Amino acid sequence: MISIFLFIISFFSCNSEPIPEYFSEAALNDTFVTLEGETIDFRSILEEHKGETILIDIWASWCKDCIVGMPLVKDLQTQYEDVVYIFLSLDRGVDAWKRGIEKYDVNGFHFYMPSGKKCPFADFVKIDWIPRYMVINKAGKIELFKAIKADDNKLVEALKK
């Protein structure tokens, strides 16, 4: 009985995928659209905030859970004013994205993902649910790879570091 238990534990621990510390080249080279309609790669988005803690919020205006989480994100923005808030939208179009930002009064840096969940960035992040939160520390390392609630203790702890 003990050997079966140990086998199961070792099987699951060996198959757990390691959490990446940095973004892949493909993810960094993936392109997004700015509010002004310009194209920018993800590397440039991160470089604009080099040396700062970054919270990435992957969301869409049609996503009920994303909208429900927005007041929690606003609470984080009040508590952690020195953090940069980057919102990456999976909306179905640029107009819906811009309307959502205005309707829900989303404050931060905004980028649209024109390829949606079929792009190198989404593949790297393995988007299986939104909202999706990530934290990048001041050294540019991925501090938190995945949280799906803005009040997740892991998210709050990552922002405190």
PDB file of N, CA, C and O in Angstrom, residues 108-156:
ATOM      1  N   GLY A 108      -4.784  51.887 -16.365  1.00  0.00           N
ATOM      2  CA  GLY A 108      -3.488  51.242 -16.509  1.00  0.00           C
ATOM      3  C   GLY A 108      -3.028  51.364 -17.947  1.00  0.00           C
ATOM      4  O   GLY A 108      -3.495  52.221 -18.698  1.00  0.00           O
ATOM      5  N   PHE A 109      -2.136  50.502 -18.337  1.00  0.00           N
ATOM      6  CA  PHE A 109      -1.620  50.464 -19.701  1.00  0.00           C
ATOM      7  C   PHE A 109      -2.367  49.365 -20.447  1.00  0.00           C
ATOM      8  O   PHE A 109      -2.454  48.226 -19.966  1.00  0.00           O
ATOM      9  N   HIS A 110      -2.895  49.705 -21.618  1.00  0.00           N
ATOM     10  CA  HIS A 110      -3.799  48.802 -22.332  1.00  0.00           C
ATOM     11  C   HIS A 110      -3.231  48.346 -23.665  1.00  0.00           C
ATOM     12  O   HIS A 110      -2.715  49.159 -24.444  1.00  0.00           O
ATOM     13  N   PHE A 111      -3.403  47.042 -23.923  1.00  0.00           N
ATOM     14  CA  PHE A 111      -2.971  46.454 -25.187  1.00  0.00           C
ATOM     15  C   PHE A 111      -3.981  45.392 -25.609  1.00  0.00           C
ATOM     16  O   PHE A 111      -4.517  44.675 -24.772  1.00  0.00           O
ATOM     17  N   TYR A 112      -4.203  45.330 -26.891  1.00  0.00           N
ATOM     18  CA  TYR A 112      -5.148  44.384 -27.464  1.00  0.00           C
ATOM     19  C   TYR A 112      -4.372  43.233 -28.098  1.00  0.00           C
ATOM     20  O   TYR A 112      -3.352  43.452 -28.752  1.00  0.00           O
ATOM     21  N   MET A 113      -4.868  42.015 -27.883  1.00  0.00           N
ATOM     22  CA  MET A 113      -4.238  40.827 -28.456  1.00  0.00           C
ATOM     23  C   MET A 113      -4.993  40.465 -29.743  1.00  0.00           C
ATOM     24  O   MET A 113      -6.016  39.783 -29.686  1.00  0.00           O
ATOM     25  N   PRO A 114      -4.524  40.932 -30.900  1.00  0.00           N
ATOM     26  CA  PRO A 114      -5.288  40.726 -32.138  1.00  0.00           C
ATOM     27  C   PRO A 114      -5.471  39.257 -32.524  1.00  0.00           C
ATOM     28  O   PRO A 114      -6.455  38.915 -33.174  1.00  0.00           O
ATOM     29  N   SER A 115      -4.569  38.407 -32.122  1.00  0.00           N
ATOM     30  CA  SER A 115      -4.684  36.980 -32.458  1.00  0.00           C
ATOM     31  C   SER A 115      -5.408  36.190 -31.371  1.00  0.00           C
ATOM     32  O   SER A 115      -5.531  34.971 -31.474  1.00  0.00           O
ATOM     33  N   GLY A 116      -5.840  36.879 -30.327  1.00  0.00           N
ATOM     34  CA  GLY A 116      -6.567  36.208 -29.253  1.00  0.00           C
ATOM     35  C   GLY A 116      -5.751  35.113 -28.603  1.00  0.00           C
ATOM     36  O   GLY A 116      -4.569  35.280 -28.329  1.00  0.00           O
ATOM     37  N   LYS A 117      -6.398  33.977 -28.387  1.00  0.00           N
ATOM     38  CA  LYS A 117      -5.730  32.868 -27.698  1.00  0.00           C
ATOM     39  C   LYS A 117      -4.899  32.007 -28.649  1.00  0.00           C
ATOM     40  O   LYS A 117      -4.375  30.989 -28.249  1.00  0.00           O
ATOM     41  N   LYS A 118      -4.752  32.448 -29.898  1.00  0.00           N
ATOM     42  CA  LYS A 118      -3.951  31.684 -30.861  1.00  0.00           C
ATOM     43  C   LYS A 118      -2.732  32.504 -31.267  1.00  0.00           C
ATOM     44  O   LYS A 118      -2.629  32.989 -32.395  1.00  0.00           O
ATOM     45  N   CYS A 119      -1.847  32.687 -30.306  1.00  0.00           N
ATOM     46  CA  CYS A 119      -0.640  33.461 -30.565  1.00  0.00           C
ATOM     47  C   CYS A 119       0.469  32.950 -29.655  1.00  0.00           C
ATOM     48  O   CYS A 119       0.197  32.248 -28.676  1.00  0.00           O
ATOM     49  N   PRO A 120       1.715  33.277 -29.967  1.00  0.00           N
ATOM     50  CA  PRO A 120       2.832  32.796 -29.146  1.00  0.00           C
ATOM     51  C   PRO A 120       2.742  33.201 -27.669  1.00  0.00           C
ATOM     52  O   PRO A 120       3.082  32.417 -26.790  1.00  0.00           O
ATOM     53  N   PHE A 121       2.259  34.415 -27.401  1.00  0.00           N
ATOM     54  CA  PHE A 121       2.130  34.841 -26.009  1.00  0.00           C
ATOM     55  C   PHE A 121       1.121  33.950 -25.277  1.00  0.00           C
ATOM     56  O   PHE A 121       1.393  33.449 -24.195  1.00  0.00           O
ATOM     57  N   ALA A 122      -0.045  33.762 -25.866  1.00  0.00           N
ATOM     58  CA  ALA A 122      -1.090  32.932 -25.247  1.00  0.00           C
ATOM     59  C   ALA A 122      -0.623  31.490 -25.088  1.00  0.00           C
ATOM     60  O   ALA A 122      -0.924  30.846 -24.084  1.00  0.00           O
ATOM     61  N   ASP A 123       0.129  30.990 -26.058  1.00  0.00           N
ATOM     62  CA  ASP A 123       0.668  29.630 -25.951  1.00  0.00           C
ATOM     63  C   ASP A 123       1.627  29.514 -24.774  1.00  0.00           C
ATOM     64  O   ASP A 123       1.578  28.549 -24.011  1.00  0.00           O
ATOM     65  N   PHE A 124       2.492  30.498 -24.621  1.00  0.00           N
ATOM     66  CA  PHE A 124       3.458  30.473 -23.526  1.00  0.00           C
ATOM     67  C   PHE A 124       2.754  30.537 -22.169  1.00  0.00           C
ATOM     68  O   PHE A 124       3.081  29.809 -21.244  1.00  0.00           O
ATOM     69  N   VAL A 125       1.783  31.429 -22.068  1.00  0.00           N
ATOM     70  CA  VAL A 125       1.075  31.643 -20.814  1.00  0.00           C
ATOM     71  C   VAL A 125       0.082  30.514 -20.535  1.00  0.00           C
ATOM     72  O   VAL A 125      -0.322  30.310 -19.394  1.00  0.00           O
ATOM     73  N   LYS A 126      -0.268  29.775 -21.582  1.00  0.00           N
ATOM     74  CA  LYS A 126      -1.228  28.663 -21.452  1.00  0.00           C
ATOM     75  C   LYS A 126      -2.557  29.164 -20.892  1.00  0.00           C
ATOM     76  O   LYS A 126      -3.052  28.681 -19.879  1.00  0.00           O
ATOM     77  N   ILE A 127      -3.135  30.120 -21.590  1.00  0.00           N
ATOM     78  CA  ILE A 127      -4.394  30.701 -21.141  1.00  0.00           C
ATOM     79  C   ILE A 127      -5.492  29.652 -21.229  1.00  0.00           C
ATOM     80  O   ILE A 127      -5.829  29.177 -22.301  1.00  0.00           O
ATOM     81  N   ASP A 128      -6.024  29.304 -20.073  1.00  0.00           N
ATOM     82  CA  ASP A 128      -7.142  28.371 -20.033  1.00  0.00           C
ATOM     83  C   ASP A 128      -8.335  28.994 -19.317  1.00  0.00           C
ATOM     84  O   ASP A 128      -9.401  28.388 -19.232  1.00  0.00           O
ATOM     85  N   TRP A 129      -8.143  30.192 -18.791  1.00  0.00           N
ATOM     86  CA  TRP A 129      -9.206  30.881 -18.071  1.00  0.00           C
ATOM     87  C   TRP A 129      -8.851  32.354 -17.980  1.00  0.00           C
ATOM     88  O   TRP A 129      -7.679  32.704 -17.855  1.00  0.00           O
ATOM     89  N   ILE A 130      -9.853  33.201 -18.068  1.00  0.00           N
ATOM     90  CA  ILE A 130      -9.649  34.616 -17.772  1.00  0.00           C
ATOM     91  C   ILE A 130     -10.705  35.030 -16.768  1.00  0.00           C
ATOM     92  O   ILE A 130     -11.786  34.440 -16.755  1.00  0.00           O
ATOM     93  N   PRO A 131     -10.395  35.969 -15.906  1.00  0.00           N
ATOM     94  CA  PRO A 131      -9.168  36.742 -15.911  1.00  0.00           C
ATOM     95  C   PRO A 131      -7.966  35.889 -15.523  1.00  0.00           C
ATOM     96  O   PRO A 131      -8.102  34.854 -14.885  1.00  0.00           O
ATOM     97  N   ARG A 132      -6.841  36.363 -15.926  1.00  0.00           N
ATOM     98  CA  ARG A 132      -5.571  35.704 -15.623  1.00  0.00           C
ATOM     99  C   ARG A 132      -4.605  36.788 -15.178  1.00  0.00           C
ATOM    100  O   ARG A 132      -4.439  37.792 -15.860  1.00  0.00           O
ATOM    101  N   TYR A 133      -4.033  36.597 -14.032  1.00  0.00           N
ATOM    102  CA  TYR A 133      -3.115  37.582 -13.477  1.00  0.00           C
ATOM    103  C   TYR A 133      -1.713  36.991 -13.387  1.00  0.00           C
ATOM    104  O   TYR A 133      -1.542  35.827 -13.055  1.00  0.00           O
ATOM    105  N   MET A 134      -0.741  37.844 -13.685  1.00  0.00           N
ATOM    106  CA  MET A 134       0.670  37.475 -13.579  1.00  0.00           C
ATOM    107  C   MET A 134       1.390  38.645 -12.906  1.00  0.00           C
ATOM    108  O   MET A 134       0.969  39.799 -13.053  1.00  0.00           O
ATOM    109  N   VAL A 135       2.484  38.345 -12.223  1.00  0.00           N
ATOM    110  CA  VAL A 135       3.296  39.403 -11.626  1.00  0.00           C
ATOM    111  C   VAL A 135       4.729  39.220 -12.097  1.00  0.00           C
ATOM    112  O   VAL A 135       5.289  38.125 -12.019  1.00  0.00           O
ATOM    113  N   ILE A 136       5.302  40.313 -12.584  1.00  0.00           N
ATOM    114  CA  ILE A 136       6.700  40.354 -13.001  1.00  0.00           C
ATOM    115  C   ILE A 136       7.430  41.230 -11.984  1.00  0.00           C
ATOM    116  O   ILE A 136       7.010  42.365 -11.721  1.00  0.00           O
ATOM    117  N   ASN A 137       8.510  40.708 -11.406  1.00  0.00           N
ATOM    118  CA  ASN A 137       9.204  41.487 -10.374  1.00  0.00           C
ATOM    119  C   ASN A 137      10.142  42.534 -10.990  1.00  0.00           C
ATOM    120  O   ASN A 137      10.300  42.604 -12.200  1.00  0.00           O
ATOM    121  N   LYS A 138      10.748  43.325 -10.142  1.00  0.00           N
ATOM    122  CA  LYS A 138      11.595  44.431 -10.587  1.00  0.00           C
ATOM    123  C   LYS A 138      12.797  43.964 -11.397  1.00  0.00           C
ATOM    124  O   LYS A 138      13.347  44.712 -12.195  1.00  0.00           O
ATOM    125  N   ALA A 139      13.203  42.714 -11.203  1.00  0.00           N
ATOM    126  CA  ALA A 139      14.336  42.158 -11.952  1.00  0.00           C
ATOM    127  C   ALA A 139      13.891  41.587 -13.310  1.00  0.00           C
ATOM    128  O   ALA A 139      14.713  41.090 -14.063  1.00  0.00           O
ATOM    129  N   GLY A 140      12.596  41.652 -13.606  1.00  0.00           N
ATOM    130  CA  GLY A 140      12.090  41.146 -14.881  1.00  0.00           C
ATOM    131  C   GLY A 140      11.752  39.664 -14.863  1.00  0.00           C
ATOM    132  O   GLY A 140      11.472  39.069 -15.897  1.00  0.00           O
ATOM    133  N   LYS A 141      11.778  39.079 -13.689  1.00  0.00           N
ATOM    134  CA  LYS A 141      11.485  37.650 -13.538  1.00  0.00           C
ATOM    135  C   LYS A 141       9.989  37.460 -13.257  1.00  0.00           C
ATOM    136  O   LYS A 141       9.369  38.278 -12.576  1.00  0.00           O
ATOM    137  N   ILE A 142       9.425  36.374 -13.764  1.00  0.00           N
ATOM    138  CA  ILE A 142       8.032  36.066 -13.490  1.00  0.00           C
ATOM    139  C   ILE A 142       7.931  35.612 -12.042  1.00  0.00           C
ATOM    140  O   ILE A 142       8.399  34.537 -11.684  1.00  0.00           O
ATOM    141  N   GLU A 143       7.344  36.451 -11.224  1.00  0.00           N
ATOM    142  CA  GLU A 143       7.191  36.178  -9.786  1.00  0.00           C
ATOM    143  C   GLU A 143       5.977  35.281  -9.546  1.00  0.00           C
ATOM    144  O   GLU A 143       5.998  34.408  -8.694  1.00  0.00           O
ATOM    145  N   LEU A 144       4.911  35.560 -10.296  1.00  0.00           N
ATOM    146  CA  LEU A 144       3.682  34.762 -10.206  1.00  0.00           C
ATOM    147  C   LEU A 144       3.227  34.466 -11.619  1.00  0.00           C
ATOM    148  O   LEU A 144       2.960  35.381 -12.391  1.00  0.00           O
ATOM    149  N   PHE A 145       3.153  33.198 -11.949  1.00  0.00           N
ATOM    150  CA  PHE A 145       2.795  32.785 -13.312  1.00  0.00           C
ATOM    151  C   PHE A 145       1.284  32.754 -13.517  1.00  0.00           C
ATOM    152  O   PHE A 145       0.804  33.059 -14.605  1.00  0.00           O
ATOM    153  N   LYS A 146       0.540  32.379 -12.475  1.00  0.00           N
ATOM    154  CA  LYS A 146      -0.894  32.235 -12.695  1.00  0.00           C
ATOM    155  C   LYS A 146      -1.711  32.444 -11.429  1.00  0.00           C
ATOM    156  O   LYS A 146      -1.471  31.816 -10.412  1.00  0.00           O
ATOM    157  N   ALA A 147      -2.670  33.350 -11.558  1.00  0.00           N
ATOM    158  CA  ALA A 147      -3.736  33.513 -10.573  1.00  0.00           C
ATOM    159  C   ALA A 147      -4.983  33.857 -11.370  1.00  0.00           C
ATOM    160  O   ALA A 147      -4.896  34.514 -12.414  1.00  0.00           O
ATOM    161  N   ILE A 148      -6.127  33.380 -10.925  1.00  0.00           N
ATOM    162  CA  ILE A 148      -7.370  33.681 -11.658  1.00  0.00           C
ATOM    163  C   ILE A 148      -8.325  34.543 -10.838  1.00  0.00           C
ATOM    164  O   ILE A 148      -9.413  34.868 -11.302  1.00  0.00           O
ATOM    165  N   LYS A 149      -7.885  34.928  -9.659  1.00  0.00           N
ATOM    166  CA  LYS A 149      -8.675  35.841  -8.825  1.00  0.00           C
ATOM    167  C   LYS A 149      -7.755  36.949  -8.330  1.00  0.00           C
ATOM    168  O   LYS A 149      -6.636  36.690  -7.899  1.00  0.00           O
ATOM    169  N   ALA A 150      -8.264  38.180  -8.387  1.00  0.00           N
ATOM    170  CA  ALA A 150      -7.446  39.328  -8.002  1.00  0.00           C
ATOM    171  C   ALA A 150      -7.185  39.388  -6.502  1.00  0.00           C
ATOM    172  O   ALA A 150      -6.305  40.125  -6.069  1.00  0.00           O
ATOM    173  N   ASP A 151      -7.929  38.621  -5.721  1.00  0.00           N
ATOM    174  CA  ASP A 151      -7.667  38.601  -4.286  1.00  0.00           C
ATOM    175  C   ASP A 151      -6.958  37.322  -3.839  1.00  0.00           C
ATOM    176  O   ASP A 151      -6.915  37.006  -2.658  1.00  0.00           O
ATOM    177  N   ASP A 152      -6.371  36.613  -4.796  1.00  0.00           N
ATOM    178  CA  ASP A 152      -5.601  35.401  -4.503  1.00  0.00           C
ATOM    179  C   ASP A 152      -4.416  35.776  -3.602  1.00  0.00           C
ATOM    180  O   ASP A 152      -3.696  36.742  -3.892  1.00  0.00           O
ATOM    181  N   ASN A 153      -4.223  35.044  -2.535  1.00  0.00           N
ATOM    182  CA  ASN A 153      -3.119  35.324  -1.607  1.00  0.00           C
ATOM    183  C   ASN A 153      -1.765  35.296  -2.293  1.00  0.00           C
ATOM    184  O   ASN A 153      -0.870  36.078  -1.954  1.00  0.00           O
ATOM    185  N   LYS A 154      -1.584  34.392  -3.272  1.00  0.00           N
ATOM    186  CA  LYS A 154      -0.313  34.317  -3.988  1.00  0.00           C
ATOM    187  C   LYS A 154      -0.051  35.608  -4.767  1.00  0.00           C
ATOM    188  O   LYS A 154       1.079  36.073  -4.861  1.00  0.00           O
ATOM    189  N   LEU A 155      -1.109  36.195  -5.311  1.00  0.00           N
ATOM    190  CA  LEU A 155      -0.987  37.444  -6.065  1.00  0.00           C
ATOM    191  C   LEU A 155      -0.590  38.570  -5.123  1.00  0.00           C
ATOM    192  O   LEU A 155       0.359  39.330  -5.409  1.00  0.00           O
ATOM    193  N   VAL A 156      -1.261  38.679  -4.021  1.00  0.00           N
ATOM    194  CA  VAL A 156      -0.957  39.727  -3.045  1.00  0.00           C
ATOM    195  C   VAL A 156       0.469  39.569  -2.530  1.00  0.00           C
ATOM    196  O   VAL A 156       1.214  40.571  -2.434  1.00  0.00           O
TER     197      VAL A 156
END
